[in-house]
Amino acid sequence: MYSVDTLGTAERLQNQIPESTMLSLARMGFGFSLDTFQREVSGRKLVIASDKDTGEPAGYAITSIGQPDEETMIYYIAVASGMRNQGLGRQIVSSCVTMARETAASALITHPAGEGADKFFRTCGFVDSPHVARYLELSMLP
Protein backbone atom coordinates (compact mmCIF):
# COMPACT_ATOMS: atom_id res chain seq x y z
CA MET A 1 0.00 0.00 0.00
CA TYR A 2 1.25 3.47 -0.88
CA SER A 3 0.59 6.96 0.32
CA VAL A 4 0.82 9.90 -2.05
CA ASP A 5 1.68 13.29 -0.57
CA THR A 6 1.85 16.69 -2.23
CA LEU A 7 4.81 18.44 -0.73
CA GLY A 8 5.95 22.02 -0.91
CA THR A 9 8.56 23.57 -3.10
CA ALA A 10 12.21 22.50 -3.09
CA GLU A 11 13.10 25.38 -0.83
CA ARG A 12 10.86 23.93 1.89
CA LEU A 13 11.89 20.33 1.18
CA GLN A 14 15.54 20.72 2.11
CA ASN A 15 14.71 20.11 5.79
CA GLN A 16 11.83 17.67 5.26
CA ILE A 17 13.29 14.99 3.04
CA PRO A 18 16.55 13.16 3.75
CA GLU A 19 19.21 13.48 1.05
CA SER A 20 19.16 9.70 0.52
CA THR A 21 15.44 9.89 -0.36
CA MET A 22 16.04 12.83 -2.71
CA LEU A 23 18.80 10.80 -4.38
CA SER A 24 16.46 7.79 -4.79
CA LEU A 25 13.85 10.04 -6.38
CA ALA A 26 16.46 11.65 -8.64
CA ARG A 27 17.59 8.31 -10.05
CA MET A 28 14.05 7.01 -10.53
CA GLY A 29 12.72 7.21 -14.07
CA PHE A 30 14.96 9.89 -15.53
CA GLY A 31 18.34 9.11 -13.93
CA PHE A 32 18.93 12.70 -12.79
CA SER A 33 21.90 13.60 -10.65
CA LEU A 34 20.91 14.97 -7.23
CA ASP A 35 21.87 18.51 -8.32
CA THR A 36 19.82 18.27 -11.52
CA PHE A 37 16.83 16.87 -9.64
CA GLN A 38 16.99 19.68 -7.07
CA ARG A 39 17.16 22.25 -9.89
CA GLU A 40 14.13 20.66 -11.62
CA VAL A 41 12.12 20.74 -8.38
CA SER A 42 13.15 24.29 -7.47
CA GLY A 43 10.13 26.59 -7.47
CA ARG A 44 7.80 23.70 -8.29
CA LYS A 45 5.72 21.21 -6.29
CA LEU A 46 6.81 17.66 -5.63
CA VAL A 47 4.25 14.85 -5.29
CA ILE A 48 5.78 11.73 -3.76
CA ALA A 49 4.35 8.21 -3.51
CA SER A 50 5.88 6.19 -0.69
CA ASP A 51 5.47 2.68 0.66
CA LYS A 52 3.29 3.06 3.78
CA ASP A 53 5.23 0.40 5.69
CA THR A 54 8.84 1.28 4.85
CA GLY A 55 8.57 4.92 3.79
CA GLU A 56 10.62 4.12 0.70
CA PRO A 57 9.83 6.34 -2.30
CA ALA A 58 8.06 4.52 -5.13
CA GLY A 59 7.24 7.37 -7.51
CA TYR A 60 6.87 11.11 -7.93
CA ALA A 61 5.61 13.97 -10.05
CA ILE A 62 7.06 17.45 -10.41
CA THR A 63 4.41 20.08 -11.17
CA SER A 64 4.07 23.82 -11.44
CA ILE A 65 2.77 25.60 -8.36
CA GLY A 66 -0.64 26.30 -9.89
CA GLN A 67 -2.59 29.53 -9.84
CA PRO A 68 -6.34 30.20 -10.05
CA ASP A 69 -7.64 30.20 -13.63
CA GLU A 70 -4.27 29.12 -15.05
CA GLU A 71 -2.97 25.76 -16.22
CA THR A 72 -0.97 23.56 -13.87
CA MET A 73 1.82 21.64 -15.63
CA ILE A 74 3.06 18.12 -14.86
CA TYR A 75 6.71 18.38 -15.86
CA TYR A 76 7.83 14.90 -14.83
CA ILE A 77 6.24 11.75 -13.50
CA ALA A 78 8.19 8.62 -12.60
CA VAL A 79 7.44 5.31 -10.94
CA ALA A 80 10.14 2.91 -9.72
CA SER A 81 10.63 0.12 -12.26
CA GLY A 82 9.47 -2.64 -9.88
CA MET A 83 6.28 -0.72 -9.04
CA ARG A 84 4.99 -0.05 -12.56
CA ASN A 85 1.64 -1.32 -13.90
CA GLN A 86 0.14 -1.45 -10.40
CA GLY A 87 -1.87 1.79 -10.49
CA LEU A 88 0.69 3.91 -8.69
CA GLY A 89 1.14 6.32 -11.62
CA ARG A 90 -2.62 6.84 -11.66
CA GLN A 91 -2.56 7.58 -7.92
CA ILE A 92 0.13 10.20 -8.50
CA VAL A 93 -1.85 11.78 -11.36
CA SER A 94 -4.97 11.72 -9.17
CA SER A 95 -3.08 13.68 -6.50
CA CYS A 96 -1.98 16.16 -9.17
CA VAL A 97 -5.63 16.54 -10.27
CA THR A 98 -6.69 17.17 -6.67
CA MET A 99 -3.94 19.76 -6.24
CA ALA A 100 -4.94 21.50 -9.49
CA ARG A 101 -8.58 21.61 -8.39
CA GLU A 102 -7.62 22.96 -4.96
CA THR A 103 -5.76 25.85 -6.59
CA ALA A 104 -8.70 26.48 -8.98
CA ALA A 105 -6.49 25.77 -12.00
CA SER A 106 -8.26 25.80 -15.36
CA ALA A 107 -6.53 22.62 -16.57
CA LEU A 108 -3.77 20.15 -15.86
CA ILE A 109 -1.38 19.86 -18.82
CA THR A 110 1.63 17.77 -19.76
CA HIS A 111 3.99 17.17 -22.66
CA PRO A 112 4.39 13.37 -22.76
CA ALA A 113 7.83 12.10 -23.69
CA GLY A 114 7.13 9.16 -25.97
CA GLU A 115 4.38 6.80 -26.93
CA GLY A 116 4.12 5.05 -23.56
CA ALA A 117 3.69 8.31 -21.66
CA ASP A 118 1.17 9.57 -24.21
CA LYS A 119 -0.90 6.38 -23.86
CA PHE A 120 -0.66 6.51 -20.05
CA PHE A 121 -1.92 10.10 -19.82
CA ARG A 122 -4.72 9.41 -22.29
CA THR A 123 -5.92 6.49 -20.12
CA CYS A 124 -5.99 8.99 -17.23
CA GLY A 125 -8.43 11.16 -19.19
CA PHE A 126 -6.07 13.64 -20.87
CA VAL A 127 -6.86 14.75 -24.42
CA ASP A 128 -5.03 16.78 -27.07
CA SER A 129 -4.69 20.38 -25.88
CA PRO A 130 -6.63 22.82 -28.03
CA HIS A 131 -4.13 25.51 -27.00
CA VAL A 132 -0.65 23.99 -27.40
CA ALA A 133 0.49 21.50 -30.06
CA ARG A 134 1.80 18.13 -28.80
CA TYR A 135 0.53 18.77 -25.25
CA LEU A 136 -2.22 16.87 -23.48
CA GLU A 137 -4.65 18.42 -21.04
CA LEU A 138 -7.29 17.53 -18.52
CA SER A 139 -9.81 20.32 -18.03
CA MET A 140 -10.66 21.32 -14.47
CA LEU A 141 -13.70 23.30 -15.63
CA PRO A 142 -17.15 21.87 -14.84
Coordinates of C-alpha atoms in Angstrom, one line a residue:
M1 CA 0.0 0.0 0.0
Y2 CA 1.3 3.5 -0.9
S3 CA 0.6 7.0 0.3
V4 CA 0.8 9.9 -2.1
D5 CA 1.7 13.3 -0.6
T6 CA 1.8 16.7 -2.2
L7 CA 4.8 18.4 -0.7
G8 CA 5.9 22.0 -0.9
T9 CA 8.6 23.6 -3.1
A10 CA 12.2 22.5 -3.1
E11 CA 13.1 25.4 -0.8
R12 CA 10.9 23.9 1.9
L13 CA 11.9 20.3 1.2
Q14 CA 15.5 20.7 2.1
N15 CA 14.7 20.1 5.8
Q16 CA 11.8 17.7 5.3
I17 CA 13.3 15.0 3.0
P18 CA 16.5 13.2 3.7
E19 CA 19.2 13.5 1.0
S20 CA 19.2 9.7 0.5
T21 CA 15.4 9.9 -0.4
M22 CA 16.0 12.8 -2.7
L23 CA 18.8 10.8 -4.4
S24 CA 16.5 7.8 -4.8
L25 CA 13.9 10.0 -6.4
A26 CA 16.5 11.7 -8.6
R27 CA 17.6 8.3 -10.0
M28 CA 14.0 7.0 -10.5
G29 CA 12.7 7.2 -14.1
F30 CA 15.0 9.9 -15.5
G31 CA 18.3 9.1 -13.9
F32 CA 18.9 12.7 -12.8
S33 CA 21.9 13.6 -10.6
L34 CA 20.9 15.0 -7.2
D35 CA 21.9 18.5 -8.3
T36 CA 19.8 18.3 -11.5
F37 CA 16.8 16.9 -9.6
Q38 CA 17.0 19.7 -7.1
R39 CA 17.2 22.2 -9.9
E40 CA 14.1 20.7 -11.6
V41 CA 12.1 20.7 -8.4
S42 CA 13.2 24.3 -7.5
G43 CA 10.1 26.6 -7.5
R44 CA 7.8 23.7 -8.3
K45 CA 5.7 21.2 -6.3
L46 CA 6.8 17.7 -5.6
V47 CA 4.3 14.9 -5.3
I48 CA 5.8 11.7 -3.8
A49 CA 4.4 8.2 -3.5
S50 CA 5.9 6.2 -0.7
D51 CA 5.5 2.7 0.7
K52 CA 3.3 3.1 3.8
D53 CA 5.2 0.4 5.7
T54 CA 8.8 1.3 4.8
G55 CA 8.6 4.9 3.8
E56 CA 10.6 4.1 0.7
P57 CA 9.8 6.3 -2.3
A58 CA 8.1 4.5 -5.1
G59 CA 7.2 7.4 -7.5
Y60 CA 6.9 11.1 -7.9
A61 CA 5.6 14.0 -10.1
I62 CA 7.1 17.4 -10.4
T63 CA 4.4 20.1 -11.2
S64 CA 4.1 23.8 -11.4
I65 CA 2.8 25.6 -8.4
G66 CA -0.6 26.3 -9.9
Q67 CA -2.6 29.5 -9.8
P68 CA -6.3 30.2 -10.0
D69 CA -7.6 30.2 -13.6
E70 CA -4.3 29.1 -15.1
E71 CA -3.0 25.8 -16.2
T72 CA -1.0 23.6 -13.9
M73 CA 1.8 21.6 -15.6
I74 CA 3.1 18.1 -14.9
Y75 CA 6.7 18.4 -15.9
Y76 CA 7.8 14.9 -14.8
I77 CA 6.2 11.8 -13.5
A78 CA 8.2 8.6 -12.6
V79 CA 7.4 5.3 -10.9
A80 CA 10.1 2.9 -9.7
S81 CA 10.6 0.1 -12.3
G82 CA 9.5 -2.6 -9.9
M83 CA 6.3 -0.7 -9.0
R84 CA 5.0 0.0 -12.6
N85 CA 1.6 -1.3 -13.9
Q86 CA 0.1 -1.4 -10.4
G87 CA -1.9 1.8 -10.5
L88 CA 0.7 3.9 -8.7
G89 CA 1.1 6.3 -11.6
R90 CA -2.6 6.8 -11.7
Q91 CA -2.6 7.6 -7.9
I92 CA 0.1 10.2 -8.5
V93 CA -1.9 11.8 -11.4
S94 CA -5.0 11.7 -9.2
S95 CA -3.1 13.7 -6.5
C96 CA -2.0 16.2 -9.2
V97 CA -5.6 16.5 -10.3
T98 CA -6.7 17.2 -6.7
M99 CA -3.9 19.8 -6.2
A100 CA -4.9 21.5 -9.5
R101 CA -8.6 21.6 -8.4
E102 CA -7.6 23.0 -5.0
T103 CA -5.8 25.9 -6.6
A104 CA -8.7 26.5 -9.0
A105 CA -6.5 25.8 -12.0
S106 CA -8.3 25.8 -15.4
A107 CA -6.5 22.6 -16.6
L108 CA -3.8 20.1 -15.9
I109 CA -1.4 19.9 -18.8
T110 CA 1.6 17.8 -19.8
H111 CA 4.0 17.2 -22.7
P112 CA 4.4 13.4 -22.8
A113 CA 7.8 12.1 -23.7
G114 CA 7.1 9.2 -26.0
E115 CA 4.4 6.8 -26.9
G116 CA 4.1 5.1 -23.6
A117 CA 3.7 8.3 -21.7
D118 CA 1.2 9.6 -24.2
K119 CA -0.9 6.4 -23.9
F120 CA -0.7 6.5 -20.0
F121 CA -1.9 10.1 -19.8
R122 CA -4.7 9.4 -22.3
T123 CA -5.9 6.5 -20.1
C124 CA -6.0 9.0 -17.2
G125 CA -8.4 11.2 -19.2
F126 CA -6.1 13.6 -20.9
V127 CA -6.9 14.8 -24.4
D128 CA -5.0 16.8 -27.1
S129 CA -4.7 20.4 -25.9
P130 CA -6.6 22.8 -28.0
H131 CA -4.1 25.5 -27.0
V132 CA -0.7 24.0 -27.4
A133 CA 0.5 21.5 -30.1
R134 CA 1.8 18.1 -28.8
Y135 CA 0.5 18.8 -25.2
L136 CA -2.2 16.9 -23.5
E137 CA -4.7 18.4 -21.0
L138 CA -7.3 17.5 -18.5
S139 CA -9.8 20.3 -18.0
M140 CA -10.7 21.3 -14.5
L141 CA -13.7 23.3 -15.6
P142 CA -17.2 21.9 -14.8

